[in-house]
């Protein structure tokens, strides 16, 4: 067993840190303007390409950085320090695109890896959230085409994405299927752009699909495979949320400790007060334990035989454990950081305030904390605790 970072992981972490520092300069612009100017986006895009951290999950032969899951987690851990969700400017094609046909790779994946196109994933509906299998968007066969009808909510990056991966049920058997839909296709429209608690560099609009015609070449990953592709997407995304929230927590704690060392009240530095020390110690525990487990599961993912459905299910539950533990722990850390900053911790210009506001959604999206608990308990029931609790054997 070896827990040391390899020179390659060290190098990736250093590159990700440099890129994070560059993008951090845009945080206040994003907070004050609820987004970035075209010029700022262009500067960030150039920095991402310069760092070689574009499309980190996409094979190098298609123009991505081609990183393993552990390597991606190390990069996301650094990027997670950014507020305004500026980590999302470091584009990463949605995982279902791994099932793209050669034509879809040419048309969607390769331009996206270059940073010239952008996707959004549209699964959730007004009445299909945690239970996304109850989605009612339909795809009706019409000759060689399909006509898509329905409504999708919370479509992150939907305001700038030029294509969407849409989950719809193919009639007449209601076969859940993913479709690649160009955002400018006739019948696609934005219904509403809600304001959310966090400031996010992109929007999360609601979309309607009104008789949107797509060809059979728009089917991604085969008719009827939509739910399985969604679950696989969740597995990787939940690991990356774990990694990002830990990075965010580290930034908040670092700022809080620096502040506690400087700030004097009642003749003593805050750091010398035992109640403050308790908050710092609990935060160190939350970060270190969760970073270790996130790295462990990411590493297991890279070793695993993903063609084995049982292995995939166990990893799905382990990724749920990561997401549940890390997002809840990081929310505790950023809350304590706000407390240590006192009134300043409640001012939006202070990063701890933004981190506190922005990490809240990590307990909701990609499956709420309650849903992660259901996934974990379901695995314990179906395949037992052994695999959930143990390390893989050589
Ligand atoms: C900012 C933001 C961005 C998002 N981006 C995207 C996106 O890009 N694409 C996309 O498709 N979706 C996206 N989502 C949707 C997100 O994944 C859902 O909001 C989430 O899965 C929860 O669904 P819901 O909001 O319908 O809540 P509900 O499912 O209605 O849940 C409400 C509450 O009930 C609980 N609950 C539900 N079912 C159970 C159960 N069986 N047992 C116990 N408790 C339960 C939940 O845990 C929660 O506390 C986004 C959401 C947000 C807020």
Short mmCIF file of C-alpha atoms and ligand atoms in Angstrom, two decimals:
data_model
loop_
_atom_site.label_atom_id
_atom_site.label_comp_id
_atom_site.label_asym_id
_atom_site.label_seq_id
_atom_site.Cartn_x
_atom_site.Cartn_y
_atom_site.Cartn_z
CA UNK A 1 0.00 0.00 0.00
CA UNK A 2 1.47 3.34 -1.03
CA UNK A 3 -0.16 6.66 -0.20
CA UNK A 4 2.54 8.91 -1.73
CA UNK A 5 1.76 11.21 -4.64
CA UNK A 6 3.69 10.17 -7.74
CA UNK A 7 5.71 12.85 -9.57
CA UNK A 8 2.90 12.91 -12.18
CA UNK A 9 0.23 13.59 -9.53
CA UNK A 10 2.45 16.29 -8.00
CA UNK A 11 2.87 17.88 -11.40
CA UNK A 12 -0.88 17.78 -12.10
CA UNK A 13 -1.66 19.27 -8.72
CA UNK A 14 0.86 22.07 -9.29
CA UNK A 15 -0.59 22.82 -12.75
CA UNK A 16 -4.12 22.79 -11.36
CA UNK A 17 -3.06 25.12 -8.53
CA UNK A 18 -1.47 27.60 -10.96
CA UNK A 19 -4.59 27.53 -13.13
CA UNK A 20 -6.79 27.98 -10.04
CA UNK A 21 -4.74 31.00 -8.97
CA UNK A 22 -5.14 32.52 -12.44
CA UNK A 23 -8.92 32.01 -12.48
CA UNK A 24 -9.29 33.23 -8.88
CA UNK A 25 -8.57 36.76 -10.12
CA UNK A 26 -12.02 36.70 -11.79
CA UNK A 27 -14.03 35.79 -8.69
CA UNK A 28 -15.17 39.27 -7.73
CA UNK A 29 -16.10 40.14 -11.32
CA UNK A 30 -18.28 37.03 -11.35
CA UNK A 31 -19.84 37.80 -7.96
CA UNK A 32 -20.56 41.44 -8.75
CA UNK A 33 -21.86 40.88 -12.31
CA UNK A 34 -23.40 37.40 -11.91
CA UNK A 35 -21.09 36.13 -14.62
CA UNK A 36 -18.04 37.07 -16.66
CA UNK A 37 -17.41 39.24 -19.70
CA UNK A 38 -16.57 37.62 -23.03
CA UNK A 39 -13.04 38.91 -22.65
CA UNK A 40 -12.66 37.22 -19.25
CA UNK A 41 -14.04 33.95 -20.61
CA UNK A 42 -11.54 34.16 -23.47
CA UNK A 43 -8.64 34.76 -21.05
CA UNK A 44 -9.69 31.79 -18.93
CA UNK A 45 -10.08 29.56 -21.98
CA UNK A 46 -6.54 30.38 -23.07
CA UNK A 47 -5.26 29.65 -19.55
CA UNK A 48 -7.03 26.26 -19.47
CA UNK A 49 -5.51 25.26 -22.81
CA UNK A 50 -2.13 26.56 -21.72
CA UNK A 51 -2.29 24.41 -18.57
CA UNK A 52 -3.26 21.36 -20.67
CA UNK A 53 -6.25 20.80 -18.36
CA UNK A 54 -9.00 20.98 -20.98
CA UNK A 55 -11.49 18.08 -21.04
CA UNK A 56 -9.53 16.17 -18.41
CA UNK A 57 -11.90 13.19 -18.68
CA UNK A 58 -11.57 12.87 -22.46
CA UNK A 59 -8.95 10.70 -24.20
CA UNK A 60 -5.95 12.57 -25.60
CA UNK A 61 -6.73 11.20 -29.09
CA UNK A 62 -9.86 13.40 -29.07
CA UNK A 63 -8.05 16.45 -27.73
CA UNK A 64 -8.65 15.98 -23.99
CA UNK A 65 -6.08 15.70 -21.22
CA UNK A 66 -6.90 11.99 -20.87
CA UNK A 67 -6.57 11.77 -17.09
CA UNK A 68 -7.41 8.77 -14.91
CA UNK A 69 -10.19 9.19 -12.34
CA UNK A 70 -7.66 9.66 -9.51
CA UNK A 71 -5.81 12.27 -11.55
CA UNK A 72 -9.09 14.04 -12.30
CA UNK A 73 -9.95 14.03 -8.58
CA UNK A 74 -6.60 15.67 -7.77
CA UNK A 75 -7.29 18.40 -10.33
CA UNK A 76 -10.89 18.92 -9.18
CA UNK A 77 -9.73 19.18 -5.56
CA UNK A 78 -7.68 22.25 -6.56
CA UNK A 79 -10.35 23.77 -8.84
CA UNK A 80 -12.96 23.35 -6.08
CA UNK A 81 -11.30 26.25 -4.25
CA UNK A 82 -12.80 28.66 -6.79
CA UNK A 83 -15.97 30.58 -5.99
CA UNK A 84 -18.67 31.56 -8.49
CA UNK A 85 -18.43 27.93 -9.74
CA UNK A 86 -15.50 29.11 -11.82
CA UNK A 87 -14.28 25.50 -11.73
CA UNK A 88 -16.95 24.98 -14.38
CA UNK A 89 -15.09 27.23 -16.82
CA UNK A 90 -12.53 24.40 -16.97
CA UNK A 91 -14.71 22.42 -19.34
CA UNK A 92 -15.16 18.66 -19.01
CA UNK A 93 -17.50 16.97 -21.52
CA UNK A 94 -20.37 15.07 -19.87
CA UNK A 95 -19.43 11.43 -19.32
CA UNK A 96 -22.23 9.93 -21.46
CA UNK A 97 -20.28 11.25 -24.46
CA UNK A 98 -17.93 8.33 -23.83
CA UNK A 99 -20.65 6.34 -25.68
CA UNK A 100 -20.62 8.63 -28.72
CA UNK A 101 -20.49 7.09 -32.22
CA UNK A 102 -17.57 8.06 -34.50
CA UNK A 103 -19.81 10.70 -36.16
CA UNK A 104 -20.92 12.07 -32.77
CA UNK A 105 -17.28 12.19 -31.66
CA UNK A 106 -16.42 14.33 -34.68
CA UNK A 107 -19.44 16.59 -34.33
CA UNK A 108 -19.64 16.99 -30.55
CA UNK A 109 -16.81 15.53 -28.50
CA UNK A 110 -13.75 16.76 -30.39
CA UNK A 111 -14.97 20.39 -30.70
CA UNK A 112 -15.99 20.31 -27.03
CA UNK A 113 -12.58 19.02 -25.95
CA UNK A 114 -11.03 21.96 -27.82
CA UNK A 115 -13.34 24.35 -25.96
CA UNK A 116 -15.27 25.33 -29.10
CA UNK A 117 -18.58 23.67 -28.13
CA UNK A 118 -20.26 23.14 -24.78
CA UNK A 119 -22.80 20.61 -23.51
CA UNK A 120 -25.48 20.68 -20.82
CA UNK A 121 -27.23 17.66 -19.32
CA UNK A 122 -31.03 17.79 -19.14
CA UNK A 123 -32.47 15.01 -16.99
CA UNK A 124 -34.50 16.62 -14.19
CA UNK A 125 -38.13 17.67 -14.72
CA UNK A 126 -40.68 19.47 -12.58
CA UNK A 127 -42.07 16.15 -11.33
CA UNK A 128 -38.99 13.97 -11.83
CA UNK A 129 -36.09 14.95 -9.56
CA UNK A 130 -34.68 12.39 -7.16
CA UNK A 131 -36.76 9.82 -9.02
CA UNK A 132 -35.48 10.74 -12.47
CA UNK A 133 -36.83 7.45 -13.84
CA UNK A 134 -40.29 9.03 -13.70
CA UNK A 135 -39.34 11.58 -16.38
CA UNK A 136 -42.17 12.15 -18.87
CA UNK A 137 -40.35 13.81 -21.79
CA UNK A 138 -41.12 11.71 -24.87
CA UNK A 139 -39.38 10.90 -28.15
CA UNK A 140 -41.91 9.79 -30.74
CA UNK A 141 -40.54 7.94 -33.79
CA UNK A 142 -41.44 9.73 -37.03
CA UNK A 143 -39.97 7.98 -40.06
CA UNK A 144 -36.21 7.88 -39.43
CA UNK A 145 -36.51 10.77 -36.99
CA UNK A 146 -37.81 11.37 -33.47
CA UNK A 147 -39.99 14.20 -32.20
CA UNK A 148 -39.07 15.25 -28.66
CA UNK A 149 -41.67 16.83 -26.38
CA UNK A 150 -41.35 17.83 -22.73
CA UNK A 151 -39.80 20.18 -20.22
CA UNK A 152 -36.47 20.06 -18.38
CA UNK A 153 -35.47 21.97 -15.27
CA UNK A 154 -32.19 23.13 -13.68
CA UNK A 155 -30.17 22.72 -16.88
CA UNK A 156 -26.72 23.87 -15.72
CA UNK A 157 -24.77 25.76 -18.42
CA UNK A 158 -28.00 25.73 -20.48
CA UNK A 159 -27.59 29.45 -21.25
CA UNK A 160 -24.33 28.94 -23.15
CA UNK A 161 -24.44 25.27 -24.13
CA UNK A 162 -24.83 24.79 -27.85
CA UNK A 163 -26.07 21.24 -27.42
CA UNK A 164 -27.83 19.26 -24.71
CA UNK A 165 -27.90 15.64 -23.66
CA UNK A 166 -31.61 15.10 -23.08
CA UNK A 167 -33.20 12.11 -21.34
CA UNK A 168 -36.46 11.18 -23.11
CA UNK A 169 -38.66 8.08 -23.32
CA UNK A 170 -38.88 6.52 -26.78
CA UNK A 171 -42.47 5.63 -27.59
CA UNK A 172 -44.36 3.33 -27.68
CA UNK A 173 -42.42 1.32 -25.04
CA UNK A 174 -41.23 4.32 -23.02
CA UNK A 175 -37.59 3.30 -23.43
CA UNK A 176 -35.45 5.86 -21.51
CA UNK A 177 -32.87 7.18 -23.97
CA UNK A 178 -30.32 9.97 -24.20
CA UNK A 179 -30.44 12.28 -27.20
CA UNK A 180 -27.99 14.87 -28.46
CA UNK A 181 -30.09 17.96 -29.17
CA UNK A 182 -28.66 21.18 -30.62
CA UNK A 183 -29.80 24.16 -28.54
CA UNK A 184 -30.77 26.12 -31.67
CA UNK A 185 -32.97 23.32 -33.05
CA UNK A 186 -36.50 24.55 -33.86
CA UNK A 187 -38.81 23.89 -30.88
CA UNK A 188 -36.14 24.26 -28.17
CA UNK A 189 -36.76 27.30 -25.99
CA UNK A 190 -35.84 28.67 -22.59
CA UNK A 191 -38.93 29.05 -20.44
CA UNK A 192 -37.42 30.56 -17.31
CA UNK A 193 -34.02 31.46 -15.85
CA UNK A 194 -34.44 31.39 -12.04
CA UNK A 195 -32.05 33.14 -9.65
CA UNK A 196 -30.44 30.74 -7.20
CA UNK A 197 -28.82 31.06 -3.78
CA UNK A 198 -25.33 30.84 -5.24
CA UNK A 199 -23.60 32.98 -7.80
CA UNK A 200 -22.71 30.66 -10.66
CA UNK A 201 -20.72 31.67 -13.71
CA UNK A 202 -23.44 30.14 -15.91
CA UNK A 203 -27.24 29.86 -15.51
CA UNK A 204 -29.50 26.86 -14.87
CA UNK A 205 -32.52 27.57 -17.13
CA UNK A 206 -35.72 25.62 -17.60
CA UNK A 207 -36.25 24.41 -21.17
CA UNK A 208 -39.26 23.34 -23.20
CA UNK A 209 -39.01 20.93 -26.12
CA UNK A 210 -41.90 21.32 -28.52
CA UNK A 211 -41.88 18.78 -31.36
CA UNK A 212 -38.10 19.00 -31.61
CA UNK A 213 -37.05 16.90 -34.60
CA UNK A 214 -33.80 14.93 -34.30
CA UNK A 215 -32.44 12.15 -36.50
CA UNK A 216 -31.77 8.63 -35.29
CA UNK A 217 -28.08 9.65 -35.29
CA UNK A 218 -28.92 11.82 -32.25
CA UNK A 219 -29.38 8.76 -30.02
CA UNK A 220 -26.48 8.56 -27.55
CA UNK A 221 -25.52 5.16 -26.17
CA UNK A 222 -28.45 3.21 -27.66
CA UNK A 223 -32.23 3.27 -27.26
CA UNK A 224 -33.30 2.14 -23.77
CA UNK A 225 -29.93 2.79 -22.07
CA UNK A 226 -30.70 6.25 -20.71
CA UNK A 227 -31.08 5.33 -17.05
CA UNK A 228 -27.92 3.23 -16.99
CA UNK A 229 -25.94 6.03 -18.63
CA UNK A 230 -27.37 8.47 -16.10
CA UNK A 231 -26.27 6.24 -13.19
CA UNK A 232 -22.76 5.89 -14.63
CA UNK A 233 -22.65 9.66 -15.05
CA UNK A 234 -23.66 10.08 -11.41
CA UNK A 235 -20.89 7.76 -10.22
CA UNK A 236 -18.11 9.87 -11.73
CA UNK A 237 -19.78 13.20 -11.00
CA UNK A 238 -20.31 12.33 -7.35
CA UNK A 239 -16.63 11.50 -6.96
CA UNK A 240 -15.72 14.84 -8.53
CA UNK A 241 -18.14 16.68 -6.25
CA UNK A 242 -16.43 14.98 -3.31
CA UNK A 243 -13.05 16.18 -4.56
CA UNK A 244 -14.20 19.74 -5.28
CA UNK A 245 -15.96 20.25 -1.96
CA UNK A 246 -12.85 19.11 -0.09
CA UNK A 247 -10.75 21.65 -1.99
CA UNK A 248 -13.33 24.32 -1.16
CA UNK A 249 -13.23 23.36 2.51
CA UNK A 250 -9.44 23.54 2.54
CA UNK A 251 -9.52 27.08 1.16
CA UNK A 252 -12.12 28.17 3.73
CA UNK A 253 -10.17 26.64 6.61
CA UNK A 254 -6.87 28.15 5.43
CA UNK A 255 -8.48 31.61 5.32
CA UNK A 256 -10.09 31.07 8.73
CA UNK A 257 -6.85 29.96 10.38
CA UNK A 258 -4.95 32.93 8.89
CA UNK A 259 -7.68 35.24 10.16
CA UNK A 260 -7.75 33.63 13.62
CA UNK A 261 -3.99 34.14 13.92
CA UNK A 262 -4.30 37.88 13.18
CA UNK A 263 -7.57 38.89 14.79
CA UNK A 264 -7.33 40.07 18.39
CA UNK A 265 -10.44 40.42 20.54
CA UNK A 266 -10.49 40.86 24.33
CA UNK A 267 -6.67 41.10 24.30
CA UNK A 268 -6.15 37.65 22.77
CA UNK A 269 -5.80 36.28 19.27
CA UNK A 270 -8.78 34.22 18.20
CA UNK A 271 -6.51 31.25 17.58
CA UNK A 272 -5.63 31.19 21.28
CA UNK A 273 -9.30 30.69 22.23
CA UNK A 274 -10.17 27.07 22.83
CA UNK A 275 -13.66 27.34 21.31
CA UNK A 276 -12.04 28.56 18.06
CA UNK A 277 -9.39 25.84 18.29
CA UNK A 278 -12.15 23.24 18.51
CA UNK A 279 -13.67 24.50 15.26
CA UNK A 280 -10.28 24.39 13.55
CA UNK A 281 -9.52 20.86 14.77
CA UNK A 282 -12.93 19.53 13.71
CA UNK A 283 -12.41 21.07 10.27
CA UNK A 284 -8.98 19.45 9.88
CA UNK A 285 -10.64 16.11 10.68
CA UNK A 286 -13.45 16.72 8.17
CA UNK A 287 -11.00 17.59 5.39
CA UNK A 288 -8.29 14.99 5.90
CA UNK A 289 -10.58 12.01 6.40
CA UNK A 290 -12.73 12.87 3.42
CA UNK A 291 -9.83 13.66 1.13
CA UNK A 292 -8.29 10.27 1.92
CA UNK A 293 -11.52 8.38 1.17
CA UNK A 294 -12.19 10.37 -2.00
CA UNK A 295 -8.69 9.52 -3.25
CA UNK A 296 -9.18 5.87 -2.26
CA UNK A 297 -12.41 5.43 -4.20
CA UNK A 298 -11.05 7.34 -7.21
CA UNK A 299 -8.05 4.98 -7.19
CA UNK A 300 -10.36 1.93 -6.88
CA UNK A 301 -12.31 3.21 -9.87
CA UNK A 302 -9.13 3.21 -11.97
CA UNK A 303 -8.26 -0.38 -10.96
CA UNK A 304 -11.78 -1.75 -11.43
CA UNK A 305 -13.14 -3.94 -14.20
CA UNK A 306 -15.98 -1.63 -15.24
CA UNK A 307 -17.41 -4.21 -17.63
CA UNK A 308 -18.54 -6.19 -14.55
CA UNK A 309 -22.02 -4.86 -13.53
CA UNK A 310 -21.52 -5.93 -9.88
CA UNK A 311 -18.28 -3.97 -9.67
CA UNK A 312 -20.03 -0.94 -11.19
CA UNK A 313 -22.81 -1.17 -8.61
CA UNK A 314 -20.38 -1.33 -5.69
CA UNK A 315 -18.48 1.67 -7.06
CA UNK A 316 -21.78 3.50 -7.51
CA UNK A 317 -22.42 3.04 -3.77
CA UNK A 318 -18.86 3.99 -2.85
CA UNK A 319 -19.15 7.17 -4.92
CA UNK A 320 -22.40 7.89 -3.05
CA UNK A 321 -20.50 7.45 0.22
CA UNK A 322 -17.86 9.91 -1.00
CA UNK A 323 -20.45 12.47 -2.08
CA UNK A 324 -22.52 12.20 1.08
CA UNK A 325 -19.54 12.34 3.46
CA UNK A 326 -17.50 15.00 1.66
CA UNK A 327 -20.34 17.39 0.84
CA UNK A 328 -21.78 17.25 4.36
CA UNK A 329 -18.32 17.60 5.96
CA UNK A 330 -17.35 20.51 3.70
CA UNK A 331 -20.60 22.30 4.50
CA UNK A 332 -19.68 22.01 8.19
CA UNK A 333 -16.20 23.40 7.49
CA UNK A 334 -17.37 26.43 5.50
CA UNK A 335 -20.00 27.15 8.16
CA UNK A 336 -17.31 27.17 10.86
CA UNK A 337 -15.10 29.39 8.67
CA UNK A 338 -17.92 31.95 8.45
CA UNK A 339 -18.28 31.77 12.24
CA UNK A 340 -14.56 32.39 12.78
CA UNK A 341 -14.72 35.44 10.49
CA UNK A 342 -17.70 36.82 12.45
CA UNK A 343 -19.60 39.63 10.69
CA UNK A 344 -17.03 39.76 7.90
CA UNK A 345 -17.87 36.14 7.13
CA UNK A 346 -21.31 37.34 6.08
CA UNK A 347 -20.03 39.85 3.52
CA UNK A 348 -20.10 38.64 -0.08
CA UNK A 349 -16.69 40.08 -0.90
CA UNK A 350 -15.12 37.58 1.51
CA UNK A 351 -14.49 34.18 -0.11
CA UNK A 352 -15.69 32.27 2.98
CA UNK A 353 -19.15 33.78 2.56
CA UNK A 354 -19.29 32.71 -1.08
CA UNK A 355 -17.99 29.23 -0.33
CA UNK A 356 -20.59 28.82 2.43
CA UNK A 357 -23.41 29.89 0.10
CA UNK A 358 -22.14 27.91 -2.85
CA UNK A 359 -21.44 24.58 -1.17
CA UNK A 360 -25.05 24.21 -0.06
CA UNK A 361 -26.09 22.86 -3.44
CA UNK A 362 -23.60 20.01 -3.21
CA UNK A 363 -25.96 18.36 -0.72
CA UNK A 364 -28.77 18.62 -3.30
CA UNK A 365 -27.62 18.14 -6.88
CA UNK A 366 -26.43 14.92 -8.47
CA UNK A 367 -28.63 13.22 -5.91
CA UNK A 368 -29.51 14.67 -2.51
CA UNK A 369 -27.85 13.47 0.69
CA UNK A 370 -30.96 11.39 1.37
CA UNK A 371 -30.68 9.68 -2.02
CA UNK A 372 -26.99 8.88 -1.38
CA UNK A 373 -28.05 7.21 1.87
CA UNK A 374 -30.61 5.14 -0.04
CA UNK A 375 -27.99 4.06 -2.59
CA UNK A 376 -25.57 3.03 0.17
CA UNK A 377 -28.16 1.14 2.22
CA UNK A 378 -29.50 -0.56 -0.90
CA UNK A 379 -26.01 -1.87 -1.69
CA UNK A 380 -25.58 -3.08 1.91
CA UNK A 381 -28.85 -4.95 1.59
CA UNK A 382 -28.31 -6.43 -1.87
CA UNK A 383 -24.61 -7.36 -1.91
CA UNK A 384 -23.67 -7.09 1.77
CA UNK A 385 -21.31 -4.84 3.67
CA UNK A 386 -18.03 -6.58 2.82
CA UNK A 387 -17.22 -4.73 -0.39
CA UNK A 388 -18.54 -1.45 0.95
CA UNK A 389 -16.30 -1.55 4.01
CA UNK A 390 -13.12 -3.20 2.75
CA UNK A 391 -10.19 -2.33 0.50
CA UNK A 392 -9.96 -4.16 -2.82
CA UNK A 393 -7.57 -7.16 -2.76
CA UNK A 394 -4.65 -7.54 -5.16
C1 LIG B 1 -28.32 24.60 -8.99
C2 LIG B 1 -28.81 23.29 -9.51
C3 LIG B 1 -28.27 22.79 -10.70
C4 LIG B 1 -28.75 21.58 -11.22
N1 LIG B 1 -28.25 21.13 -12.42
C5 LIG B 1 -28.85 20.08 -13.04
C6 LIG B 1 -28.49 19.71 -14.38
O1 LIG B 1 -27.57 20.27 -14.98
N2 LIG B 1 -29.18 18.72 -14.99
C7 LIG B 1 -30.20 18.06 -14.36
O2 LIG B 1 -30.78 17.19 -14.98
N3 LIG B 1 -30.56 18.37 -13.09
C8 LIG B 1 -29.92 19.37 -12.41
N4 LIG B 1 -30.28 19.71 -11.14
C9 LIG B 1 -31.38 18.98 -10.49
C10 LIG B 1 -30.97 18.21 -9.25
O3 LIG B 1 -30.25 17.05 -9.61
C11 LIG B 1 -32.25 17.91 -8.44
O4 LIG B 1 -32.67 19.16 -7.88
C12 LIG B 1 -32.02 16.90 -7.36
O5 LIG B 1 -31.78 15.62 -7.91
C13 LIG B 1 -33.26 16.80 -6.41
O6 LIG B 1 -34.44 16.70 -7.13
P1 LIG B 1 -35.66 17.70 -6.76
O7 LIG B 1 -35.12 19.08 -6.74
O8 LIG B 1 -36.78 17.41 -7.68
O9 LIG B 1 -36.06 17.35 -5.27
P2 LIG B 1 -37.06 16.17 -4.82
O10 LIG B 1 -36.70 14.91 -5.51
O11 LIG B 1 -38.45 16.64 -4.90
O12 LIG B 1 -36.66 16.02 -3.27
C14 LIG B 1 -37.14 16.91 -2.26
C15 LIG B 1 -36.69 16.36 -0.91
O13 LIG B 1 -37.24 15.05 -0.71
C16 LIG B 1 -36.21 14.12 -0.47
N5 LIG B 1 -36.54 12.84 -1.09
C17 LIG B 1 -36.92 12.61 -2.37
N6 LIG B 1 -37.10 11.30 -2.56
C18 LIG B 1 -36.84 10.68 -1.38
C19 LIG B 1 -36.85 9.34 -0.93
N7 LIG B 1 -37.15 8.34 -1.75
N8 LIG B 1 -36.57 9.08 0.37
C20 LIG B 1 -36.24 10.09 1.21
N9 LIG B 1 -36.20 11.39 0.85
C21 LIG B 1 -36.49 11.68 -0.43
C22 LIG B 1 -34.96 14.74 -1.09
O14 LIG B 1 -33.79 14.22 -0.49
C23 LIG B 1 -35.18 16.20 -0.77
O15 LIG B 1 -34.78 16.47 0.54
C24 LIG B 1 -29.78 20.87 -10.54
C25 LIG B 1 -30.29 21.38 -9.36
C26 LIG B 1 -29.82 22.57 -8.84
C27 LIG B 1 -30.41 23.10 -7.56
#
